[in-house]
C-alpha cells in the first residue's frame, strides 16, 4: 500500500526543484536586466512584459516556498532575489493601477466647446477588414482620427468615412509606417517630418478647438527594437526624446498620440514625460493594454496619448478588436487652463537634460551608420 508521504516525495524530486530554479532565475534576470544602460533589443525587450514577469515571479516564489529546499544558501539567495523582483516590478506597475494616484484629474464641468476627442488606431497594414474600423469610428464619432500602419489601400477604403473629415494629413506608405490624420476641426501648419529615418514619418500640426483655442498635436510611430526592424533602441529612444524637446519649448497646449513601440513604464517614456512635461491619463486608472490583441497573456500598453496640464479627462477607453494586432484607444479631453495647476506635471533637472541630449546624439549617430552595419 502506497505511503501517504509518496505524493510529497514525488513533487519534491530534483526535476521540479531544478525547473523552479530555472524559472526563478529567468524571472530575476528579466526583471533587472532593463536597469542596464544598454540599448540592444534583447535587453530592451524586457521593458515590455513587466506584468507577466511579476506574475511568473510571484508563482515561482510561492511554489519554491512550498516545494523547494530552503536551508541552503543558494535557496535563500534565490528566494531573496525573487522577493526583491516582486517588490521592484510591483513598484513599476502600481502607479498604473486604480490604487495609484491619478496624474490627470477628471473634469467636473460640461463644456462641449472646450472638448477634443481622439481615436488612435494601429490598423495593421495587411488587415482588410476595413468595415470594423469604420463602424467603430462611426460609433465613437471622434473629432480626430489618427491611423498608423495605413497604406494607400486603407486610404481608399476609408474614403466613405473620411469624407466627413475635411482637414487631413495623409502619408500612405507600404512599409507599415504609413500615417493618416483626419480632423473635423480646422488644422494649420501641417508638417510631416522624417526625424531619423527617411521612411518613418511623424506629424506635427495645430488643431483649433470649438472655443477657438489652438492646440499643438503630434502623431508618432517610431521603429521598435526588434531584430526585424532595429537591432537596438537608439533611434526609437532618440525620436521620442526629440519630440519631447520640441514640445518643451511650445507656448501652446499640447497632445501627443501614437504607437511609441515602448511601454508606459520604461525609462524612455519616463524621460519623454520629464523633458516634455506632459501628463499620462492612465496613471491611477489602468494599463490600457493595446498590444498584442491576438494574445491575451502577452499584452502591454504601446499606444499612448499624453497631454499638457491644460487638459482634464472626460473619458478614456480601450476599444474593441478591429482585426489588427493593436486595439484602438479613444480619449476625450476638456481644455481647462484655469485649473491646470491642480495637476502636477513631471519636472526636468540638469541630469535629465543631459541624459536627453545623450539619447538624441546616440540616435543620430545610429541613423548615420550604413545600412549594412
mmCIF file of C-alpha atoms in Angstrom:
data_model
loop_
_atom_site.group_PDB
_atom_site.id
_atom_site.type_symbol
_atom_site.label_atom_id
_atom_site.label_comp_id
_atom_site.label_asym_id
_atom_site.label_seq_id
_atom_site.Cartn_x
_atom_site.Cartn_y
_atom_site.Cartn_z
ATOM 1 C CA UNK A 1 0.000 0.000 0.000
ATOM 2 C CA UNK A 2 1.494 3.402 -1.045
ATOM 3 C CA UNK A 3 2.814 5.599 1.708
ATOM 4 C CA UNK A 4 0.990 8.837 2.430
ATOM 5 C CA UNK A 5 4.360 10.555 2.092
ATOM 6 C CA UNK A 6 4.712 9.433 -1.532
ATOM 7 C CA UNK A 7 2.998 12.440 -3.195
ATOM 8 C CA UNK A 8 5.209 14.846 -1.242
ATOM 9 C CA UNK A 9 8.299 12.879 -2.192
ATOM 10 C CA UNK A 10 7.281 12.908 -5.829
ATOM 11 C CA UNK A 11 6.675 16.637 -6.062
ATOM 12 C CA UNK A 12 9.957 17.336 -4.266
ATOM 13 C CA UNK A 13 12.020 15.342 -6.720
ATOM 14 C CA UNK A 14 15.033 17.174 -8.162
ATOM 15 C CA UNK A 15 13.465 17.845 -11.585
ATOM 16 C CA UNK A 16 10.722 20.003 -10.062
ATOM 17 C CA UNK A 17 13.181 21.985 -7.973
ATOM 18 C CA UNK A 18 15.502 22.491 -10.947
ATOM 19 C CA UNK A 19 12.589 23.712 -13.066
ATOM 20 C CA UNK A 20 11.586 26.209 -10.385
ATOM 21 C CA UNK A 21 15.177 27.385 -10.071
ATOM 22 C CA UNK A 22 15.364 27.908 -13.819
ATOM 23 C CA UNK A 23 12.074 29.825 -13.897
ATOM 24 C CA UNK A 24 13.121 31.892 -10.905
ATOM 25 C CA UNK A 25 16.472 32.740 -12.449
ATOM 26 C CA UNK A 26 14.791 33.779 -15.704
ATOM 27 C CA UNK A 27 12.285 35.936 -13.834
ATOM 28 C CA UNK A 28 15.049 37.632 -11.867
ATOM 29 C CA UNK A 29 17.172 38.316 -14.943
ATOM 30 C CA UNK A 30 14.137 39.545 -16.891
ATOM 31 C CA UNK A 31 13.229 41.871 -14.032
ATOM 32 C CA UNK A 32 16.561 43.564 -13.522
ATOM 33 C CA UNK A 33 18.258 43.454 -16.931
ATOM 34 C CA UNK A 34 16.418 46.594 -18.155
ATOM 35 C CA UNK A 35 18.343 48.520 -15.476
ATOM 36 C CA UNK A 36 21.448 48.113 -17.639
ATOM 37 C CA UNK A 37 22.204 51.156 -19.791
ATOM 38 C CA UNK A 38 22.258 49.043 -22.935
ATOM 39 C CA UNK A 39 20.072 49.570 -25.999
ATOM 40 C CA UNK A 40 20.328 46.102 -27.593
ATOM 41 C CA UNK A 41 16.935 44.633 -28.427
ATOM 42 C CA UNK A 42 17.491 41.563 -26.246
ATOM 43 C CA UNK A 43 17.863 43.884 -23.241
ATOM 44 C CA UNK A 44 15.147 46.414 -24.069
ATOM 45 C CA UNK A 45 12.602 43.708 -24.848
ATOM 46 C CA UNK A 46 12.339 43.028 -21.114
ATOM 47 C CA UNK A 47 10.871 46.508 -20.606
ATOM 48 C CA UNK A 48 7.611 45.222 -22.050
ATOM 49 C CA UNK A 49 6.355 42.199 -20.057
ATOM 50 C CA UNK A 50 6.587 43.589 -16.527
ATOM 51 C CA UNK A 51 3.104 42.388 -15.561
ATOM 52 C CA UNK A 52 3.819 38.933 -16.967
ATOM 53 C CA UNK A 53 7.192 38.760 -15.232
ATOM 54 C CA UNK A 54 5.584 39.853 -11.972
ATOM 55 C CA UNK A 55 3.060 37.032 -12.258
ATOM 56 C CA UNK A 56 5.802 34.490 -13.052
ATOM 57 C CA UNK A 57 7.907 35.732 -10.137
ATOM 58 C CA UNK A 58 5.059 35.501 -7.629
ATOM 59 C CA UNK A 59 4.101 31.982 -8.761
ATOM 60 C CA UNK A 60 7.706 30.788 -8.669
ATOM 61 C CA UNK A 61 8.262 32.349 -5.241
ATOM 62 C CA UNK A 62 5.187 30.643 -3.761
ATOM 63 C CA UNK A 63 5.944 27.258 -5.332
ATOM 64 C CA UNK A 64 9.544 27.348 -4.167
ATOM 65 C CA UNK A 65 8.467 28.171 -0.628
ATOM 66 C CA UNK A 66 6.131 25.198 -0.788
ATOM 67 C CA UNK A 67 8.155 22.620 -2.718
ATOM 68 C CA UNK A 68 11.791 23.656 -2.718
ATOM 69 C CA UNK A 69 14.508 23.295 -0.111
ATOM 70 C CA UNK A 70 15.133 26.395 1.966
ATOM 71 C CA UNK A 71 18.157 25.541 4.102
ATOM 72 C CA UNK A 72 20.960 26.038 1.563
ATOM 73 C CA UNK A 73 22.491 29.452 0.939
ATOM 74 C CA UNK A 74 21.602 29.324 -2.779
ATOM 75 C CA UNK A 75 17.961 28.679 -1.900
ATOM 76 C CA UNK A 76 17.895 31.666 0.434
ATOM 77 C CA UNK A 77 19.581 33.836 -2.213
ATOM 78 C CA UNK A 78 17.045 32.738 -4.832
ATOM 79 C CA UNK A 79 14.097 33.476 -2.554
ATOM 80 C CA UNK A 80 15.576 36.832 -1.548
ATOM 81 C CA UNK A 81 16.087 37.859 -5.176
ATOM 82 C CA UNK A 82 12.590 36.696 -6.112
ATOM 83 C CA UNK A 83 11.192 38.793 -3.280
ATOM 84 C CA UNK A 84 13.208 41.799 -4.477
ATOM 85 C CA UNK A 85 11.948 41.236 -8.027
ATOM 86 C CA UNK A 86 8.352 41.192 -6.808
ATOM 87 C CA UNK A 87 8.840 44.481 -4.989
ATOM 88 C CA UNK A 88 10.626 46.061 -7.949
ATOM 89 C CA UNK A 89 8.072 45.010 -10.568
ATOM 90 C CA UNK A 90 5.201 45.862 -8.275
ATOM 91 C CA UNK A 91 6.640 49.318 -7.747
ATOM 92 C CA UNK A 92 6.810 49.906 -11.509
ATOM 93 C CA UNK A 93 3.307 48.661 -12.165
ATOM 94 C CA UNK A 94 1.476 50.057 -9.126
ATOM 95 C CA UNK A 95 1.130 53.645 -10.457
ATOM 96 C CA UNK A 96 -0.903 52.322 -13.401
ATOM 97 C CA UNK A 97 -3.414 50.507 -11.218
ATOM 98 C CA UNK A 98 -6.571 52.062 -9.812
ATOM 99 C CA UNK A 99 -4.806 52.138 -6.431
ATOM 100 C CA UNK A 100 -2.246 54.661 -7.641
ATOM 101 C CA UNK A 101 -2.759 58.448 -7.643
ATOM 102 C CA UNK A 102 -4.324 59.905 -10.760
ATOM 103 C CA UNK A 103 -1.972 62.233 -12.580
ATOM 104 C CA UNK A 104 -4.815 63.675 -14.674
ATOM 105 C CA UNK A 105 -7.961 64.867 -12.927
ATOM 106 C CA UNK A 106 -11.440 64.302 -14.280
ATOM 107 C CA UNK A 107 -13.325 67.369 -15.413
ATOM 108 C CA UNK A 108 -16.270 68.491 -13.313
ATOM 109 C CA UNK A 109 -17.763 70.773 -15.944
ATOM 110 C CA UNK A 110 -19.745 70.113 -19.113
ATOM 111 C CA UNK A 111 -18.254 72.376 -21.779
ATOM 112 C CA UNK A 112 -18.517 70.724 -25.222
ATOM 113 C CA UNK A 113 -16.908 73.674 -26.971
ATOM 114 C CA UNK A 114 -13.729 73.037 -24.938
ATOM 115 C CA UNK A 115 -13.595 69.276 -25.569
ATOM 116 C CA UNK A 116 -11.487 67.315 -28.028
ATOM 117 C CA UNK A 117 -11.939 63.615 -28.780
ATOM 118 C CA UNK A 118 -9.278 61.481 -30.445
ATOM 119 C CA UNK A 119 -9.271 57.906 -31.709
ATOM 120 C CA UNK A 120 -5.872 56.290 -32.305
ATOM 121 C CA UNK A 121 -5.698 53.022 -34.227
ATOM 122 C CA UNK A 122 -2.747 50.997 -35.442
ATOM 123 C CA UNK A 123 -4.727 49.249 -38.160
ATOM 124 C CA UNK A 124 -2.156 46.569 -39.154
ATOM 125 C CA UNK A 125 -1.349 47.255 -42.791
ATOM 126 C CA UNK A 126 -2.368 43.840 -44.168
ATOM 127 C CA UNK A 127 -5.700 43.935 -42.352
ATOM 128 C CA UNK A 128 -8.505 44.146 -44.932
ATOM 129 C CA UNK A 129 -11.470 44.244 -42.554
ATOM 130 C CA UNK A 130 -11.896 47.972 -43.092
ATOM 131 C CA UNK A 131 -15.544 47.999 -42.015
ATOM 132 C CA UNK A 132 -14.643 47.065 -38.459
ATOM 133 C CA UNK A 133 -12.720 50.292 -38.003
ATOM 134 C CA UNK A 134 -15.292 52.309 -39.942
ATOM 135 C CA UNK A 135 -18.150 51.036 -37.787
ATOM 136 C CA UNK A 136 -16.226 51.621 -34.572
ATOM 137 C CA UNK A 137 -15.118 55.117 -35.541
ATOM 138 C CA UNK A 138 -18.637 55.985 -36.679
ATOM 139 C CA UNK A 139 -19.966 54.879 -33.311
ATOM 140 C CA UNK A 140 -17.415 56.922 -31.305
ATOM 141 C CA UNK A 141 -17.615 59.887 -33.733
ATOM 142 C CA UNK A 142 -14.256 61.420 -32.674
ATOM 143 C CA UNK A 143 -13.072 64.877 -33.630
ATOM 144 C CA UNK A 144 -9.744 63.428 -34.752
ATOM 145 C CA UNK A 145 -8.765 60.014 -36.098
ATOM 146 C CA UNK A 146 -5.077 59.054 -36.149
ATOM 147 C CA UNK A 147 -4.275 55.909 -38.126
ATOM 148 C CA UNK A 148 -0.945 54.063 -38.050
ATOM 149 C CA UNK A 149 0.367 51.393 -40.453
ATOM 150 C CA UNK A 150 -2.107 52.768 -43.011
ATOM 151 C CA UNK A 151 -1.247 52.482 -46.731
ATOM 152 C CA UNK A 152 -2.988 53.582 -49.917
ATOM 153 C CA UNK A 153 -5.443 50.673 -49.690
ATOM 154 C CA UNK A 154 -6.554 51.895 -46.280
ATOM 155 C CA UNK A 155 -6.757 55.461 -47.503
ATOM 156 C CA UNK A 156 -9.050 54.478 -50.361
ATOM 157 C CA UNK A 157 -11.145 52.031 -48.330
ATOM 158 C CA UNK A 158 -11.890 54.671 -45.680
ATOM 159 C CA UNK A 159 -12.987 57.400 -48.091
ATOM 160 C CA UNK A 160 -16.730 56.887 -47.402
ATOM 161 C CA UNK A 161 -15.974 57.559 -43.725
ATOM 162 C CA UNK A 162 -13.255 60.205 -44.003
ATOM 163 C CA UNK A 163 -15.323 62.415 -46.335
ATOM 164 C CA UNK A 164 -16.789 63.857 -43.142
ATOM 165 C CA UNK A 165 -13.288 64.885 -42.025
ATOM 166 C CA UNK A 166 -12.357 67.825 -44.254
ATOM 167 C CA UNK A 167 -8.978 68.502 -42.640
ATOM 168 C CA UNK A 168 -6.330 65.840 -43.116
ATOM 169 C CA UNK A 169 -2.700 64.829 -43.319
ATOM 170 C CA UNK A 170 -2.260 61.666 -45.389
ATOM 171 C CA UNK A 171 1.032 59.772 -45.577
ATOM 172 C CA UNK A 172 0.249 56.395 -47.197
ATOM 173 C CA UNK A 173 3.256 54.062 -47.073
ATOM 174 C CA UNK A 174 3.626 50.354 -47.765
ATOM 175 C CA UNK A 175 6.360 49.802 -45.161
ATOM 176 C CA UNK A 176 3.964 49.527 -42.145
ATOM 177 C CA UNK A 177 4.782 53.102 -41.111
ATOM 178 C CA UNK A 178 2.108 54.982 -43.019
ATOM 179 C CA UNK A 179 0.163 57.575 -41.045
ATOM 180 C CA UNK A 180 -3.160 59.328 -41.617
ATOM 181 C CA UNK A 181 -4.641 62.115 -39.524
ATOM 182 C CA UNK A 182 -8.258 63.144 -40.110
ATOM 183 C CA UNK A 183 -9.923 66.051 -38.321
ATOM 184 C CA UNK A 184 -13.368 67.610 -38.193
ATOM 185 C CA UNK A 185 -11.739 70.673 -36.670
ATOM 186 C CA UNK A 186 -9.507 73.115 -38.561
ATOM 187 C CA UNK A 187 -5.800 72.367 -38.870
ATOM 188 C CA UNK A 188 -2.902 74.665 -39.645
ATOM 189 C CA UNK A 189 0.845 74.336 -40.217
ATOM 190 C CA UNK A 190 0.572 70.656 -41.087
ATOM 191 C CA UNK A 191 4.076 69.223 -41.195
ATOM 192 C CA UNK A 192 5.345 65.715 -41.911
ATOM 193 C CA UNK A 193 8.874 65.091 -40.589
ATOM 194 C CA UNK A 194 11.280 62.203 -41.017
ATOM 195 C CA UNK A 195 13.371 62.736 -37.920
ATOM 196 C CA UNK A 196 15.893 59.889 -38.117
ATOM 197 C CA UNK A 197 14.727 57.553 -40.894
ATOM 198 C CA UNK A 198 13.742 58.716 -44.360
ATOM 199 C CA UNK A 199 10.809 56.285 -44.366
ATOM 200 C CA UNK A 200 9.482 56.788 -40.795
ATOM 201 C CA UNK A 201 7.163 59.821 -40.648
ATOM 202 C CA UNK A 202 5.805 61.819 -37.754
ATOM 203 C CA UNK A 203 3.142 64.514 -37.936
ATOM 204 C CA UNK A 204 3.031 67.895 -36.253
ATOM 205 C CA UNK A 205 0.101 70.245 -36.687
ATOM 206 C CA UNK A 206 -2.194 72.589 -34.784
ATOM 207 C CA UNK A 207 -5.907 71.914 -34.284
ATOM 208 C CA UNK A 208 -8.466 74.588 -33.425
ATOM 209 C CA UNK A 209 -10.951 73.717 -30.709
ATOM 210 C CA UNK A 210 -14.562 74.883 -30.914
ATOM 211 C CA UNK A 211 -13.721 77.625 -28.421
ATOM 212 C CA UNK A 212 -11.094 78.875 -30.944
ATOM 213 C CA UNK A 213 -8.106 77.743 -28.854
ATOM 214 C CA UNK A 214 -5.252 76.267 -30.904
ATOM 215 C CA UNK A 215 -3.664 73.021 -29.673
ATOM 216 C CA UNK A 216 -0.354 71.558 -30.827
ATOM 217 C CA UNK A 217 -0.835 67.951 -31.950
ATOM 218 C CA UNK A 218 1.822 65.320 -32.693
ATOM 219 C CA UNK A 219 1.386 61.869 -34.248
ATOM 220 C CA UNK A 220 4.288 59.449 -33.756
ATOM 221 C CA UNK A 221 5.262 55.874 -34.646
ATOM 222 C CA UNK A 222 8.992 55.063 -34.274
ATOM 223 C CA UNK A 223 10.511 51.667 -35.057
ATOM 224 C CA UNK A 224 10.608 49.077 -32.272
ATOM 225 C CA UNK A 225 13.860 47.482 -31.069
ATOM 226 C CA UNK A 226 13.363 44.033 -32.606
ATOM 227 C CA UNK A 227 15.738 42.147 -34.942
ATOM 228 C CA UNK A 228 13.466 42.585 -37.983
ATOM 229 C CA UNK A 229 13.387 46.392 -37.526
ATOM 230 C CA UNK A 230 16.276 47.778 -35.445
ATOM 231 C CA UNK A 231 18.844 45.788 -33.503
ATOM 232 C CA UNK A 232 18.763 48.355 -30.739
ATOM 233 C CA UNK A 233 16.510 51.070 -29.349
ATOM 234 C CA UNK A 234 18.778 54.063 -30.042
ATOM 235 C CA UNK A 235 16.754 55.592 -32.883
ATOM 236 C CA UNK A 236 13.414 54.869 -31.230
ATOM 237 C CA UNK A 237 14.544 56.448 -27.979
ATOM 238 C CA UNK A 238 16.063 59.439 -29.762
ATOM 239 C CA UNK A 239 12.928 60.110 -31.830
ATOM 240 C CA UNK A 240 10.748 60.024 -28.725
ATOM 241 C CA UNK A 241 13.058 62.411 -26.865
ATOM 242 C CA UNK A 242 13.428 64.720 -29.889
ATOM 243 C CA UNK A 243 9.678 65.184 -29.914
ATOM 244 C CA UNK A 244 9.747 65.817 -26.172
ATOM 245 C CA UNK A 245 12.379 68.519 -26.656
ATOM 246 C CA UNK A 246 10.269 70.172 -29.352
ATOM 247 C CA UNK A 247 7.218 70.132 -27.090
ATOM 248 C CA UNK A 248 9.108 71.563 -24.111
ATOM 249 C CA UNK A 249 9.514 74.830 -25.996
ATOM 250 C CA UNK A 250 5.868 75.074 -27.059
ATOM 251 C CA UNK A 251 3.694 78.001 -25.999
ATOM 252 C CA UNK A 252 0.544 76.042 -26.832
ATOM 253 C CA UNK A 253 -1.430 73.295 -25.119
ATOM 254 C CA UNK A 254 -0.017 70.009 -26.438
ATOM 255 C CA UNK A 255 -1.231 66.491 -27.217
ATOM 256 C CA UNK A 256 0.985 63.630 -28.410
ATOM 257 C CA UNK A 257 -0.595 60.434 -29.682
ATOM 258 C CA UNK A 258 0.576 57.303 -31.421
ATOM 259 C CA UNK A 259 2.302 53.967 -31.180
ATOM 260 C CA UNK A 260 5.556 54.640 -29.335
ATOM 261 C CA UNK A 261 6.645 50.994 -29.637
ATOM 262 C CA UNK A 262 7.559 51.498 -25.998
ATOM 263 C CA UNK A 263 5.678 50.760 -22.816
ATOM 264 C CA UNK A 264 4.356 53.321 -20.359
ATOM 265 C CA UNK A 265 6.749 52.300 -17.555
ATOM 266 C CA UNK A 266 10.052 52.293 -19.475
ATOM 267 C CA UNK A 267 12.875 54.727 -18.743
ATOM 268 C CA UNK A 268 12.495 56.226 -22.230
ATOM 269 C CA UNK A 269 8.832 57.048 -21.672
ATOM 270 C CA UNK A 270 9.704 58.473 -18.251
ATOM 271 C CA UNK A 271 12.353 60.588 -19.958
ATOM 272 C CA UNK A 272 9.817 61.722 -22.544
ATOM 273 C CA UNK A 273 7.430 62.877 -19.836
ATOM 274 C CA UNK A 274 10.106 64.599 -17.791
ATOM 275 C CA UNK A 275 11.514 66.519 -20.769
ATOM 276 C CA UNK A 276 8.139 67.378 -22.319
ATOM 277 C CA UNK A 277 6.253 67.993 -19.072
ATOM 278 C CA UNK A 278 3.245 66.077 -20.425
ATOM 279 C CA UNK A 279 0.801 64.067 -18.329
ATOM 280 C CA UNK A 280 -0.306 60.443 -18.664
ATOM 281 C CA UNK A 281 -4.065 59.960 -18.112
ATOM 282 C CA UNK A 282 -3.571 56.222 -17.499
ATOM 283 C CA UNK A 283 -1.788 56.782 -14.201
ATOM 284 C CA UNK A 284 -4.163 55.743 -11.434
ATOM 285 C CA UNK A 285 -6.662 54.294 -13.923
ATOM 286 C CA UNK A 286 -5.245 51.187 -15.576
ATOM 287 C CA UNK A 287 -2.833 49.761 -18.122
ATOM 288 C CA UNK A 288 -4.984 50.212 -21.248
ATOM 289 C CA UNK A 289 -3.006 47.434 -22.932
ATOM 290 C CA UNK A 290 -3.298 47.873 -26.703
ATOM 291 C CA UNK A 291 -0.835 45.247 -27.953
ATOM 292 C CA UNK A 292 -0.974 42.318 -28.683
ATOM 293 C CA UNK A 293 -4.675 41.988 -29.470
ATOM 294 C CA UNK A 294 -4.134 38.378 -30.584
ATOM 295 C CA UNK A 295 -2.620 37.052 -27.352
ATOM 296 C CA UNK A 296 -4.370 37.964 -24.110
ATOM 297 C CA UNK A 297 -1.468 36.762 -21.968
ATOM 298 C CA UNK A 298 1.096 38.915 -23.805
ATOM 299 C CA UNK A 299 -0.328 42.421 -23.738
ATOM 300 C CA UNK A 300 1.158 45.746 -22.764
ATOM 301 C CA UNK A 301 0.495 49.463 -23.376
ATOM 302 C CA UNK A 302 2.235 50.509 -26.627
ATOM 303 C CA UNK A 303 -0.236 53.124 -27.885
ATOM 304 C CA UNK A 304 -0.143 56.336 -25.913
ATOM 305 C CA UNK A 305 -1.889 59.680 -25.577
ATOM 306 C CA UNK A 306 -0.050 62.284 -23.496
ATOM 307 C CA UNK A 307 -1.160 65.871 -22.977
ATOM 308 C CA UNK A 308 -0.165 69.081 -21.246
ATOM 309 C CA UNK A 309 -1.596 70.178 -17.897
ATOM 310 C CA UNK A 310 -4.086 72.408 -19.725
ATOM 311 C CA UNK A 311 -6.466 69.442 -20.133
ATOM 312 C CA UNK A 312 -8.592 67.330 -17.838
ATOM 313 C CA UNK A 313 -10.049 63.951 -18.649
ATOM 314 C CA UNK A 314 -13.638 63.365 -19.721
ATOM 315 C CA UNK A 315 -13.254 59.704 -20.662
ATOM 316 C CA UNK A 316 -10.664 57.236 -21.898
ATOM 317 C CA UNK A 317 -11.132 53.670 -23.093
ATOM 318 C CA UNK A 318 -9.527 50.856 -24.990
ATOM 319 C CA UNK A 319 -11.830 49.977 -27.857
ATOM 320 C CA UNK A 320 -12.827 46.554 -29.239
ATOM 321 C CA UNK A 321 -10.804 44.469 -31.667
ATOM 322 C CA UNK A 322 -10.666 45.662 -35.306
ATOM 323 C CA UNK A 323 -8.795 42.581 -36.638
ATOM 324 C CA UNK A 324 -5.468 44.319 -36.035
ATOM 325 C CA UNK A 325 -2.724 43.266 -33.655
ATOM 326 C CA UNK A 326 -3.453 46.508 -31.761
ATOM 327 C CA UNK A 327 -6.616 47.612 -30.018
ATOM 328 C CA UNK A 328 -7.632 51.203 -30.799
ATOM 329 C CA UNK A 329 -7.658 53.713 -27.969
ATOM 330 C CA UNK A 330 -10.072 56.614 -27.500
ATOM 331 C CA UNK A 331 -9.860 59.705 -25.335
ATOM 332 C CA UNK A 332 -11.971 62.787 -24.758
ATOM 333 C CA UNK A 333 -10.266 65.724 -23.087
ATOM 334 C CA UNK A 334 -11.560 69.032 -21.801
ATOM 335 C CA UNK A 335 -9.467 72.177 -22.136
ATOM 336 C CA UNK A 336 -9.358 73.566 -18.589
ATOM 337 C CA UNK A 337 -6.483 76.054 -18.408
ATOM 338 C CA UNK A 338 -7.797 77.781 -15.302
ATOM 339 C CA UNK A 339 -7.383 74.576 -13.301
ATOM 340 C CA UNK A 340 -4.118 73.323 -14.761
ATOM 341 C CA UNK A 341 -2.194 73.833 -11.525
ATOM 342 C CA UNK A 342 -4.316 71.144 -9.871
ATOM 343 C CA UNK A 343 -2.263 68.660 -11.894
ATOM 344 C CA UNK A 344 1.407 68.258 -11.122
ATOM 345 C CA UNK A 345 3.411 67.882 -14.302
ATOM 346 C CA UNK A 346 6.734 65.996 -14.456
ATOM 347 C CA UNK A 347 9.794 68.145 -13.861
ATOM 348 C CA UNK A 348 13.146 68.014 -15.601
ATOM 349 C CA UNK A 349 16.522 68.630 -13.953
ATOM 350 C CA UNK A 350 20.009 69.148 -15.334
ATOM 351 C CA UNK A 351 20.915 65.451 -15.201
ATOM 352 C CA UNK A 352 17.760 64.545 -17.108
ATOM 353 C CA UNK A 353 18.512 67.152 -19.761
ATOM 354 C CA UNK A 354 21.984 65.698 -20.132
ATOM 355 C CA UNK A 355 20.533 62.208 -20.473
ATOM 356 C CA UNK A 356 18.125 63.503 -23.116
ATOM 357 C CA UNK A 357 20.956 65.103 -25.092
ATOM 358 C CA UNK A 358 22.987 61.894 -24.971
ATOM 359 C CA UNK A 359 19.973 59.859 -26.101
ATOM 360 C CA UNK A 360 19.394 62.130 -29.095
ATOM 361 C CA UNK A 361 23.080 62.146 -30.037
ATOM 362 C CA UNK A 362 23.297 58.346 -29.917
ATOM 363 C CA UNK A 363 20.195 58.046 -32.080
ATOM 364 C CA UNK A 364 21.570 60.452 -34.673
ATOM 365 C CA UNK A 365 24.858 58.546 -34.828
ATOM 366 C CA UNK A 366 22.941 55.295 -35.255
ATOM 367 C CA UNK A 367 20.902 56.823 -38.085
ATOM 368 C CA UNK A 368 24.090 57.837 -39.907
ATOM 369 C CA UNK A 369 25.507 54.316 -39.945
ATOM 370 C CA UNK A 370 25.460 52.496 -43.287
ATOM 371 C CA UNK A 371 22.569 50.056 -43.601
ATOM 372 C CA UNK A 372 24.843 47.018 -43.809
ATOM 373 C CA UNK A 373 26.018 47.725 -40.249
#
